[in-house]
Amino acid sequence: MNFLESMQMAGKTLLSNKLRSALTMLGIVIGNASVIAMIGIGEGGQRFVQQQLESLGPNVLFIIPGNQATQRISNELPKTLVLADAEAIATQVPTIAAVTVELNSRQVVTYSNRNTNVNIIGTNPNFLRVRDFNVDRGRFFTDIDMKRSNQVAVLGAKLAGRLFGNTNPVGQQLRIKNASFQVIGVLEAKGSNLGVDYDDAAMVPIITTANRIVGRTSPYGLEVTFIVASAKNAESVDAAVFQITNLLRQRHKITGEDDFTIRTQKDALQTVGQISSALTIMLAAIAGISLFVGGIGIMNIMLVSVTERTQEIGLRKAIGATEQDILLQFIIESVIVSAIGGLVGTGVGVGGIMLVAALTPLEAAISPVAIATAVGISGAIGLFFGVVPARRAAKLDPIVALRSA
């Protein structure tokens, strides 16, 4: 028999037992779909986080209070950064274009009979420039509002809609922690960024936040949650990190380990990439177990098939079929089952990725390499697990096979 005849016979055999063939393929289908979907979802999640980080701008630096050791010990950040540190960075670091600060606090905001618990962000007028926000209605607060500690607020788009509905919020009065604030502006919607939804927050001058909402708890000045600085260009980011580190060490009189941490977009992208890659590999490995189980299923079914077709094998060998002919036919059947299961699983996996992309913010990430690898592995599994039953069939003695049938 030639290869084409073996293919035709293998195809007829599989078609004559459609239900068995379909059930044999099921393990490979599930395995392939799982591997492709897990890799695609993992890559989609990685791209989503990268886009979130890139939206901050390549020149943005975050100065966070506390070093890595203190951040691991406590969930609350230490109060080691103050507003004066941000002002010193703005005036004494030549590679920095602008500096803003944030002092965050969860508070109940009330308007009329509506109230909601939101994030109050105490900041300065540079917030728009550094964080790349635009005002949709009204205005943002100014240096005069800061100096006078005016009780004014700028709302995120989502918060404005929830509190005021179709009414224009600009000029209205609301209450934050029993203090009355005038709404002077509404920001354009931008969506959440790294878990912080600025669309559902209220921006207040940081001096007012400290005096009226949070209070002053640091003996060294007006504490801030973190400082955000924008370097003049991407090439000056490393120089800015070096200069800010030296400045803050001098200001804080540090001789040992820093009491602050500087994060850049590059650092965050590297960390996210490492974590995402590790998670994707882990998920793919877990999903790959189902491919192995599917291969065992193929071997079991093919062994059963050898037992059921003992008489057929004996007749074929009696009329001249060689061991290679029998071996080739059973291996071809295993590979066909695995290859078709791999292709069907690929379709299911790609469909799952598209569904996740349609229902979540994750981008559809269909990796041709992952598809080719999964299909190739499924075919190899069929070949590997089909060898044992094929060899058993090929070694059958025709006389013994005919007698046992």
CSV table of C-alpha atoms in Angstrom, one decimal:
chain,number,residue,atom,x,y,z
A,1,MET,CA,0.0,0.0,0.0
A,2,ASN,CA,1.2,3.5,-0.7
A,3,PHE,CA,0.7,6.5,1.5
A,4,LEU,CA,-2.4,7.8,-0.4
A,5,GLU,CA,-4.2,4.5,0.0
A,6,SER,CA,-3.3,4.5,3.7
A,7,MET,CA,-4.8,8.0,4.0
A,8,GLN,CA,-8.0,7.0,2.3
A,9,MET,CA,-8.4,3.9,4.4
A,10,ALA,CA,-7.7,5.8,7.6
A,11,GLY,CA,-10.3,8.4,6.6
A,12,LYS,CA,-12.9,5.8,5.9
A,13,THR,CA,-12.3,4.1,9.2
A,14,LEU,CA,-12.7,7.4,11.2
A,15,LEU,CA,-15.8,8.3,9.3
A,16,SER,CA,-17.4,4.9,10.0
A,17,ASN,CA,-17.1,5.7,13.7
A,18,LYS,CA,-18.0,9.4,13.8
A,19,LEU,CA,-19.0,9.5,17.5
A,20,ARG,CA,-15.9,7.8,18.7
A,21,SER,CA,-13.7,9.9,16.5
A,22,ALA,CA,-15.4,13.1,17.7
A,23,LEU,CA,-15.0,12.1,21.4
A,24,THR,CA,-11.4,11.2,20.7
A,25,MET,CA,-10.8,14.7,19.3
A,26,LEU,CA,-12.5,16.4,22.2
A,27,GLY,CA,-9.5,16.3,24.5
A,28,ILE,CA,-7.3,17.8,21.8
A,29,VAL,CA,-9.9,20.5,21.0
A,30,ILE,CA,-10.1,21.5,24.6
A,31,GLY,CA,-6.4,21.5,25.0
A,32,ASN,CA,-5.7,23.6,21.9
A,33,ALA,CA,-8.4,26.0,22.7
A,34,SER,CA,-7.2,26.5,26.2
A,35,VAL,CA,-3.5,27.1,25.2
A,36,ILE,CA,-4.4,29.6,22.5
A,37,ALA,CA,-7.0,31.4,24.6
A,38,MET,CA,-4.7,31.6,27.7
A,39,ILE,CA,-1.8,33.0,25.7
A,40,GLY,CA,-4.0,35.4,23.8
A,41,ILE,CA,-5.7,36.7,27.0
A,42,GLY,CA,-2.3,37.0,28.7
A,43,GLU,CA,-0.9,39.0,25.8
A,44,GLY,CA,-4.0,41.1,25.7
A,45,GLY,CA,-3.7,41.9,29.4
A,46,GLN,CA,-0.1,42.8,28.9
A,47,ARG,CA,-0.9,45.2,26.0
A,48,PHE,CA,-3.7,46.8,28.0
A,49,VAL,CA,-1.4,47.6,31.0
A,50,GLN,CA,1.3,48.8,28.6
A,51,GLN,CA,-1.2,51.2,27.0
A,52,GLN,CA,-2.2,52.4,30.4
A,53,LEU,CA,1.4,53.1,31.3
A,54,GLU,CA,2.2,54.7,27.9
A,55,SER,CA,-0.8,57.0,28.3
A,56,LEU,CA,1.1,58.6,31.2
A,57,GLY,CA,3.7,59.8,28.8
A,58,PRO,CA,7.3,58.6,28.4
A,59,ASN,CA,8.8,61.5,30.5
A,60,VAL,CA,6.7,61.0,33.7
A,61,LEU,CA,8.4,60.1,37.0
A,62,PHE,CA,6.5,59.1,40.1
A,63,ILE,CA,8.2,59.9,43.4
A,64,ILE,CA,6.6,57.7,46.1
A,65,PRO,CA,7.3,58.0,49.9
A,66,GLY,CA,9.1,55.1,51.5
A,67,ASN,CA,11.6,52.6,50.1
A,68,GLN,CA,10.8,49.0,48.9
A,69,ALA,CA,11.5,47.6,52.4
A,70,THR,CA,9.0,49.9,54.2
A,71,GLN,CA,6.5,49.5,51.4
A,72,ARG,CA,6.6,45.7,52.0
A,73,ILE,CA,6.2,46.0,55.8
A,74,SER,CA,3.1,48.2,55.7
A,75,ASN,CA,0.2,48.7,53.4
A,76,GLU,CA,0.2,52.4,54.3
A,77,LEU,CA,2.9,54.6,52.7
A,78,PRO,CA,5.0,56.6,55.2
A,79,LYS,CA,4.7,60.3,55.2
A,80,THR,CA,8.2,61.2,54.1
A,81,LEU,CA,7.3,63.5,51.2
A,82,VAL,CA,6.0,67.0,51.6
A,83,LEU,CA,4.8,69.8,49.3
A,84,ALA,CA,8.1,71.7,49.8
A,85,ASP,CA,9.9,68.7,48.2
A,86,ALA,CA,7.8,69.1,45.1
A,87,GLU,CA,8.5,72.9,45.0
A,88,ALA,CA,12.2,72.2,45.4
A,89,ILE,CA,12.2,69.7,42.5
A,90,ALA,CA,10.4,72.2,40.3
A,91,THR,CA,12.9,75.0,41.0
A,92,GLN,CA,16.2,73.2,41.5
A,93,VAL,CA,16.1,70.3,39.0
A,94,PRO,CA,17.0,71.6,35.5
A,95,THR,CA,15.8,68.5,33.6
A,96,ILE,CA,12.2,68.8,35.0
A,97,ALA,CA,9.6,70.6,33.0
A,98,ALA,CA,6.7,70.6,35.5
A,99,VAL,CA,5.8,69.0,38.9
A,100,THR,CA,2.5,68.2,40.4
A,101,VAL,CA,1.5,66.5,43.7
A,102,GLU,CA,-1.4,64.4,44.9
A,103,LEU,CA,-2.9,64.1,48.4
A,104,ASN,CA,-5.6,61.5,48.2
A,105,SER,CA,-8.4,60.8,50.6
A,106,ARG,CA,-11.8,59.0,50.4
A,107,GLN,CA,-14.6,61.2,51.4
A,108,VAL,CA,-18.4,61.5,51.1
A,109,VAL,CA,-19.5,64.1,48.5
A,110,THR,CA,-23.0,65.5,48.8
A,111,TYR,CA,-25.2,67.5,46.4
A,112,SER,CA,-28.8,68.1,47.2
A,113,ASN,CA,-30.1,64.7,48.3
A,114,ARG,CA,-27.4,62.8,46.4
A,115,ASN,CA,-24.2,61.6,48.1
A,116,THR,CA,-21.4,59.3,47.1
A,117,ASN,CA,-18.0,58.2,48.4
A,118,VAL,CA,-15.3,59.2,46.1
A,119,ASN,CA,-11.6,59.9,45.9
A,120,ILE,CA,-10.7,63.5,46.8
A,121,ILE,CA,-7.4,64.5,45.1
A,122,GLY,CA,-5.6,67.5,46.5
A,123,THR,CA,-3.3,68.8,43.8
A,124,ASN,CA,-1.9,71.9,42.2
A,125,PRO,CA,-2.5,73.7,38.8
A,126,ASN,CA,0.2,71.7,37.1
A,127,PHE,CA,-2.0,68.6,37.3
A,128,LEU,CA,-3.4,69.2,33.9
A,129,ARG,CA,0.0,69.6,32.2
A,130,VAL,CA,1.8,66.7,33.9
A,131,ARG,CA,-1.1,64.2,33.8
A,132,ASP,CA,-2.3,65.2,30.4
A,133,PHE,CA,-5.9,66.1,31.3
A,134,ASN,CA,-8.2,68.7,29.6
A,135,VAL,CA,-11.0,70.8,31.0
A,136,ASP,CA,-14.4,70.1,29.4
A,137,ARG,CA,-16.4,72.9,31.1
A,138,GLY,CA,-15.4,75.8,33.3
A,139,ARG,CA,-11.8,76.1,34.5
A,140,PHE,CA,-9.1,74.5,36.6
A,141,PHE,CA,-8.0,76.1,39.8
A,142,THR,CA,-5.1,78.6,39.7
A,143,ASP,CA,-2.2,79.6,41.9
A,144,ILE,CA,-4.4,82.3,43.4
A,145,ASP,CA,-6.9,79.6,44.5
A,146,MET,CA,-4.0,77.7,46.0
A,147,LYS,CA,-2.6,80.7,48.0
A,148,ARG,CA,-6.1,81.8,49.2
A,149,SER,CA,-7.0,78.2,50.1
A,150,ASN,CA,-10.2,78.7,48.1
A,151,GLN,CA,-12.9,76.0,48.6
A,152,VAL,CA,-13.3,75.1,44.9
A,153,ALA,CA,-13.5,71.7,43.2
A,154,VAL,CA,-13.0,70.3,39.7
A,155,LEU,CA,-15.0,67.2,39.0
A,156,GLY,CA,-14.3,64.2,36.9
A,157,ALA,CA,-16.8,63.5,34.1
A,158,LYS,CA,-18.3,60.4,35.7
A,159,LEU,CA,-18.7,62.1,39.1
A,160,ALA,CA,-20.3,65.2,37.6
A,161,GLY,CA,-22.9,63.0,35.7
A,162,ARG,CA,-23.7,61.0,38.8
A,163,LEU,CA,-24.2,64.0,41.1
A,164,PHE,CA,-25.7,66.6,38.7
A,165,GLY,CA,-27.2,64.5,35.8
A,166,ASN,CA,-28.0,66.9,32.9
A,167,THR,CA,-27.5,70.0,35.1
A,168,ASN,CA,-24.4,72.0,34.4
A,169,PRO,CA,-22.3,71.5,37.6
A,170,VAL,CA,-20.2,74.7,37.1
A,171,GLY,CA,-21.2,77.3,39.7
A,172,GLN,CA,-23.0,74.8,41.9
A,173,GLN,CA,-22.2,74.1,45.5
A,174,LEU,CA,-21.5,70.7,47.0
A,175,ARG,CA,-20.3,69.5,50.4
A,176,ILE,CA,-17.2,67.5,51.1
A,177,LYS,CA,-16.7,66.4,54.8
A,178,ASN,CA,-19.2,69.1,56.0
A,179,ALA,CA,-17.4,71.9,54.1
A,180,SER,CA,-19.0,73.7,51.2
A,181,PHE,CA,-17.1,73.8,47.9
A,182,GLN,CA,-18.0,75.5,44.6
A,183,VAL,CA,-17.6,73.5,41.4
A,184,ILE,CA,-15.6,75.6,39.0
A,185,GLY,CA,-14.9,73.0,36.3
A,186,VAL,CA,-15.4,69.5,34.8
A,187,LEU,CA,-12.6,67.4,33.3
A,188,GLU,CA,-12.9,65.6,30.0
A,189,ALA,CA,-13.5,61.8,30.4
A,190,LYS,CA,-10.3,59.8,30.2
A,191,GLY,CA,-11.0,56.5,31.9
A,192,SER,CA,-9.2,54.8,34.7
A,193,ASN,CA,-5.4,54.7,34.8
A,194,LEU,CA,-3.6,51.9,36.7
A,195,GLY,CA,-6.6,51.3,38.9
A,196,VAL,CA,-7.3,55.0,39.7
A,197,ASP,CA,-10.4,56.4,38.0
A,198,TYR,CA,-9.9,60.1,37.8
A,199,ASP,CA,-13.3,60.4,36.0
A,200,ASP,CA,-14.9,59.5,39.3
A,201,ALA,CA,-12.9,61.8,41.5
A,202,ALA,CA,-12.9,65.5,42.7
A,203,MET,CA,-9.8,67.6,42.4
A,204,VAL,CA,-9.3,70.3,45.1
A,205,PRO,CA,-6.4,72.7,45.8
A,206,ILE,CA,-3.9,70.8,47.9
A,207,ILE,CA,-3.7,73.6,50.6
A,208,THR,CA,-7.5,73.5,50.9
A,209,THR,CA,-7.4,69.7,51.1
A,210,ALA,CA,-4.9,69.8,54.0
A,211,ASN,CA,-6.8,72.6,55.8
A,212,ARG,CA,-10.4,71.5,55.3
A,213,ILE,CA,-10.5,67.8,54.6
A,214,VAL,CA,-7.5,65.7,55.6
A,215,GLY,CA,-5.6,67.9,58.1
A,216,ARG,CA,-1.9,68.2,58.5
A,217,THR,CA,-0.2,65.1,60.1
A,218,SER,CA,3.5,65.5,59.2
A,219,PRO,CA,5.8,67.6,61.4
A,220,TYR,CA,7.9,68.4,58.4
A,221,GLY,CA,5.3,70.2,56.3
A,222,LEU,CA,2.3,69.5,54.2
A,223,GLU,CA,2.5,65.8,53.4
A,224,VAL,CA,1.6,64.4,50.0
A,225,THR,CA,0.7,61.0,48.8
A,226,PHE,CA,3.1,61.2,45.9
A,227,ILE,CA,4.9,63.6,43.6
A,228,VAL,CA,4.6,63.4,39.8
A,229,ALA,CA,7.3,65.1,37.7
A,230,SER,CA,7.5,65.5,33.9
A,231,ALA,CA,11.0,65.5,32.4
A,232,LYS,CA,11.8,67.9,29.5
A,233,ASN,CA,12.3,65.0,27.1
A,234,ALA,CA,12.7,61.2,27.1
A,235,GLU,CA,16.5,61.5,26.9
A,236,SER,CA,16.6,63.4,30.2
A,237,VAL,CA,14.6,61.0,32.3
A,238,ASP,CA,17.7,59.2,33.7
A,239,ALA,CA,19.4,62.5,34.5
A,240,ALA,CA,16.2,63.7,36.2
A,241,VAL,CA,16.1,60.6,38.4
A,242,PHE,CA,19.7,61.1,39.4
A,243,GLN,CA,19.2,64.8,40.2
A,244,ILE,CA,15.9,64.3,42.1
A,245,THR,CA,17.6,61.5,44.1
A,246,ASN,CA,20.5,63.7,45.1
A,247,LEU,CA,18.2,66.7,45.9
A,248,LEU,CA,15.8,64.7,48.2
A,249,ARG,CA,18.7,63.0,50.0
A,250,GLN,CA,20.1,66.4,50.8
A,251,ARG,CA,16.7,67.8,51.9
A,252,HIS,CA,15.9,64.7,54.0
A,253,LYS,CA,19.5,64.5,55.4
A,254,ILE,CA,19.8,60.9,54.3
A,255,THR,CA,23.1,59.1,54.9
A,256,GLY,CA,21.8,55.5,54.5
A,257,GLU,CA,18.9,54.1,52.5
A,258,ASP,CA,16.5,56.4,50.7
A,259,ASP,CA,13.1,57.1,52.3
A,260,PHE,CA,11.5,57.5,48.9
A,261,THR,CA,11.3,55.6,45.6
A,262,ILE,CA,11.4,57.0,42.1
A,263,ARG,CA,9.4,55.0,39.4
A,264,THR,CA,9.7,55.7,35.7
A,265,GLN,CA,7.5,54.4,32.9
A,266,LYS,CA,10.4,52.3,31.7
A,267,ASP,CA,10.7,50.6,35.1
A,268,ALA,CA,6.9,50.0,35.2
A,269,LEU,CA,6.9,48.5,31.7
A,270,GLN,CA,9.7,46.1,32.5
A,271,THR,CA,8.0,45.0,35.7
A,272,VAL,CA,4.7,44.5,34.0
A,273,GLY,CA,6.3,42.7,31.1
A,274,GLN,CA,8.1,40.3,33.5
A,275,ILE,CA,4.9,39.6,35.5
A,276,SER,CA,2.7,39.2,32.4
A,277,SER,CA,5.2,36.9,30.7
A,278,ALA,CA,5.4,34.7,33.8
A,279,LEU,CA,1.6,34.5,34.2
A,280,THR,CA,1.2,33.7,30.5
A,281,ILE,CA,3.7,30.9,30.6
A,282,MET,CA,2.1,29.5,33.8
A,283,LEU,CA,-1.4,29.6,32.2
A,284,ALA,CA,-0.2,28.1,29.0
A,285,ALA,CA,1.5,25.3,30.9
A,286,ILE,CA,-1.6,24.6,32.9
A,287,ALA,CA,-3.7,24.5,29.7
A,288,GLY,CA,-1.0,22.3,28.0
A,289,ILE,CA,-1.8,19.6,30.6
A,290,SER,CA,-5.2,19.1,28.8
A,291,LEU,CA,-3.3,18.5,25.6
A,292,PHE,CA,-1.3,15.7,27.3
A,293,VAL,CA,-4.5,14.3,28.7
A,294,GLY,CA,-6.1,14.5,25.2
A,295,GLY,CA,-3.1,12.5,23.8
A,296,ILE,CA,-3.6,9.8,26.4
A,297,GLY,CA,-7.3,9.7,25.3
A,298,ILE,CA,-6.2,9.1,21.7
A,299,MET,CA,-3.9,6.3,22.8
A,300,ASN,CA,-6.7,4.6,24.8
A,301,ILE,CA,-9.2,4.8,21.9
A,302,MET,CA,-6.7,3.6,19.4
A,303,LEU,CA,-5.8,0.6,21.7
A,304,VAL,CA,-9.5,-0.2,21.9
A,305,SER,CA,-9.7,0.1,18.1
A,306,VAL,CA,-6.8,-2.3,17.6
A,307,THR,CA,-8.6,-4.9,19.8
A,308,GLU,CA,-11.9,-4.4,17.9
A,309,ARG,CA,-10.2,-4.6,14.5
A,310,THR,CA,-8.1,-7.7,15.2
A,311,GLN,CA,-9.8,-9.7,12.5
A,312,GLU,CA,-9.4,-6.9,10.0
A,313,ILE,CA,-5.7,-6.7,10.8
A,314,GLY,CA,-5.3,-10.5,10.5
A,315,LEU,CA,-7.0,-10.6,7.1
A,316,ARG,CA,-4.9,-7.7,5.7
A,317,LYS,CA,-1.7,-9.3,6.9
A,318,ALA,CA,-2.8,-12.7,5.5
A,319,ILE,CA,-3.3,-11.2,2.0
A,320,GLY,CA,0.1,-9.5,2.0
A,321,ALA,CA,-0.1,-6.3,4.1
A,322,THR,CA,3.3,-5.7,5.8
A,323,GLU,CA,3.9,-4.5,9.3
A,324,GLN,CA,4.8,-1.1,7.9
A,325,ASP,CA,1.4,-0.9,6.2
A,326,ILE,CA,-0.5,-1.6,9.4
A,327,LEU,CA,1.8,0.7,11.4
A,328,LEU,CA,1.4,3.6,8.9
A,329,GLN,CA,-2.4,3.3,8.8
A,330,PHE,CA,-2.9,3.5,12.6
A,331,ILE,CA,-0.3,6.3,12.9
A,332,ILE,CA,-2.2,8.2,10.1
A,333,GLU,CA,-5.5,7.8,12.0
A,334,SER,CA,-3.9,9.2,15.2
A,335,VAL,CA,-2.4,12.2,13.4
A,336,ILE,CA,-5.6,12.9,11.5
A,337,VAL,CA,-7.6,12.9,14.7
A,338,SER,CA,-5.1,15.2,16.4
A,339,ALA,CA,-4.7,17.6,13.5
A,340,ILE,CA,-8.5,18.0,13.0
A,341,GLY,CA,-8.9,18.4,16.8
A,342,GLY,CA,-6.1,21.0,16.7
A,343,LEU,CA,-7.7,23.0,13.9
A,344,VAL,CA,-11.1,22.9,15.6
A,345,GLY,CA,-9.5,23.9,18.9
A,346,THR,CA,-7.8,26.8,17.2
A,347,GLY,CA,-11.1,28.1,16.0
A,348,VAL,CA,-12.6,27.7,19.5
A,349,GLY,CA,-9.6,29.4,21.1
A,350,VAL,CA,-9.6,32.4,18.7
A,351,GLY,CA,-13.4,32.7,19.2
A,352,GLY,CA,-12.8,32.8,22.9
A,353,ILE,CA,-10.2,35.6,22.6
A,354,MET,CA,-12.6,37.6,20.4
A,355,LEU,CA,-15.4,37.2,22.9
A,356,VAL,CA,-13.2,38.3,25.8
A,357,ALA,CA,-12.1,41.3,23.8
A,358,ALA,CA,-15.7,42.2,23.0
A,359,LEU,CA,-16.8,42.0,26.7
A,360,THR,CA,-13.8,43.4,28.5
A,361,PRO,CA,-11.3,46.3,27.9
A,362,LEU,CA,-8.6,43.7,26.9
A,363,GLU,CA,-7.4,43.9,23.4
A,364,ALA,CA,-7.7,40.8,21.2
A,365,ALA,CA,-4.2,39.4,20.9
A,366,ILE,CA,-4.1,36.5,18.5
A,367,SER,CA,-0.6,35.1,18.3
A,368,PRO,CA,0.2,33.2,15.0
A,369,VAL,CA,3.2,31.7,16.8
A,370,ALA,CA,0.9,30.3,19.6
A,371,ILE,CA,-1.5,28.9,17.0
A,372,ALA,CA,1.2,27.3,14.9
A,373,THR,CA,2.8,25.9,18.1
A,374,ALA,CA,-0.4,24.5,19.5
A,375,VAL,CA,-1.4,22.9,16.2
A,376,GLY,CA,2.1,21.4,15.8
A,377,ILE,CA,2.1,20.1,19.3
A,378,SER,CA,-1.3,18.5,18.9
A,379,GLY,CA,-0.1,16.7,15.7
A,380,ALA,CA,3.0,15.6,17.4
A,381,ILE,CA,0.9,14.3,20.3
A,382,GLY,CA,-1.2,12.3,17.9
A,383,LEU,CA,2.0,10.9,16.3
A,384,PHE,CA,3.6,10.1,19.7
A,385,PHE,CA,0.6,8.5,21.4
A,386,GLY,CA,-0.4,6.7,18.2
A,387,VAL,CA,2.9,4.8,18.0
A,388,VAL,CA,2.1,2.4,20.8
A,389,PRO,CA,-1.3,1.2,19.4
A,390,ALA,CA,0.1,1.2,15.9
A,391,ARG,CA,3.1,-1.0,16.9
A,392,ARG,CA,0.8,-3.4,18.7
A,393,ALA,CA,-1.4,-3.7,15.6
A,394,ALA,CA,1.6,-4.2,13.3
A,395,LYS,CA,3.1,-6.9,15.5
A,396,LEU,CA,0.0,-9.1,15.5
A,397,ASP,CA,0.4,-12.5,14.1
A,398,PRO,CA,-2.1,-13.0,11.3
A,399,ILE,CA,-3.0,-16.6,12.3
A,400,VAL,CA,-3.4,-15.6,16.0
A,401,ALA,CA,-5.4,-12.5,14.9
A,402,LEU,CA,-7.8,-14.6,12.8
A,403,ARG,CA,-8.3,-17.2,15.5
A,404,SER,CA,-9.0,-14.6,18.2
A,405,ALA,CA,-11.5,-12.7,16.1
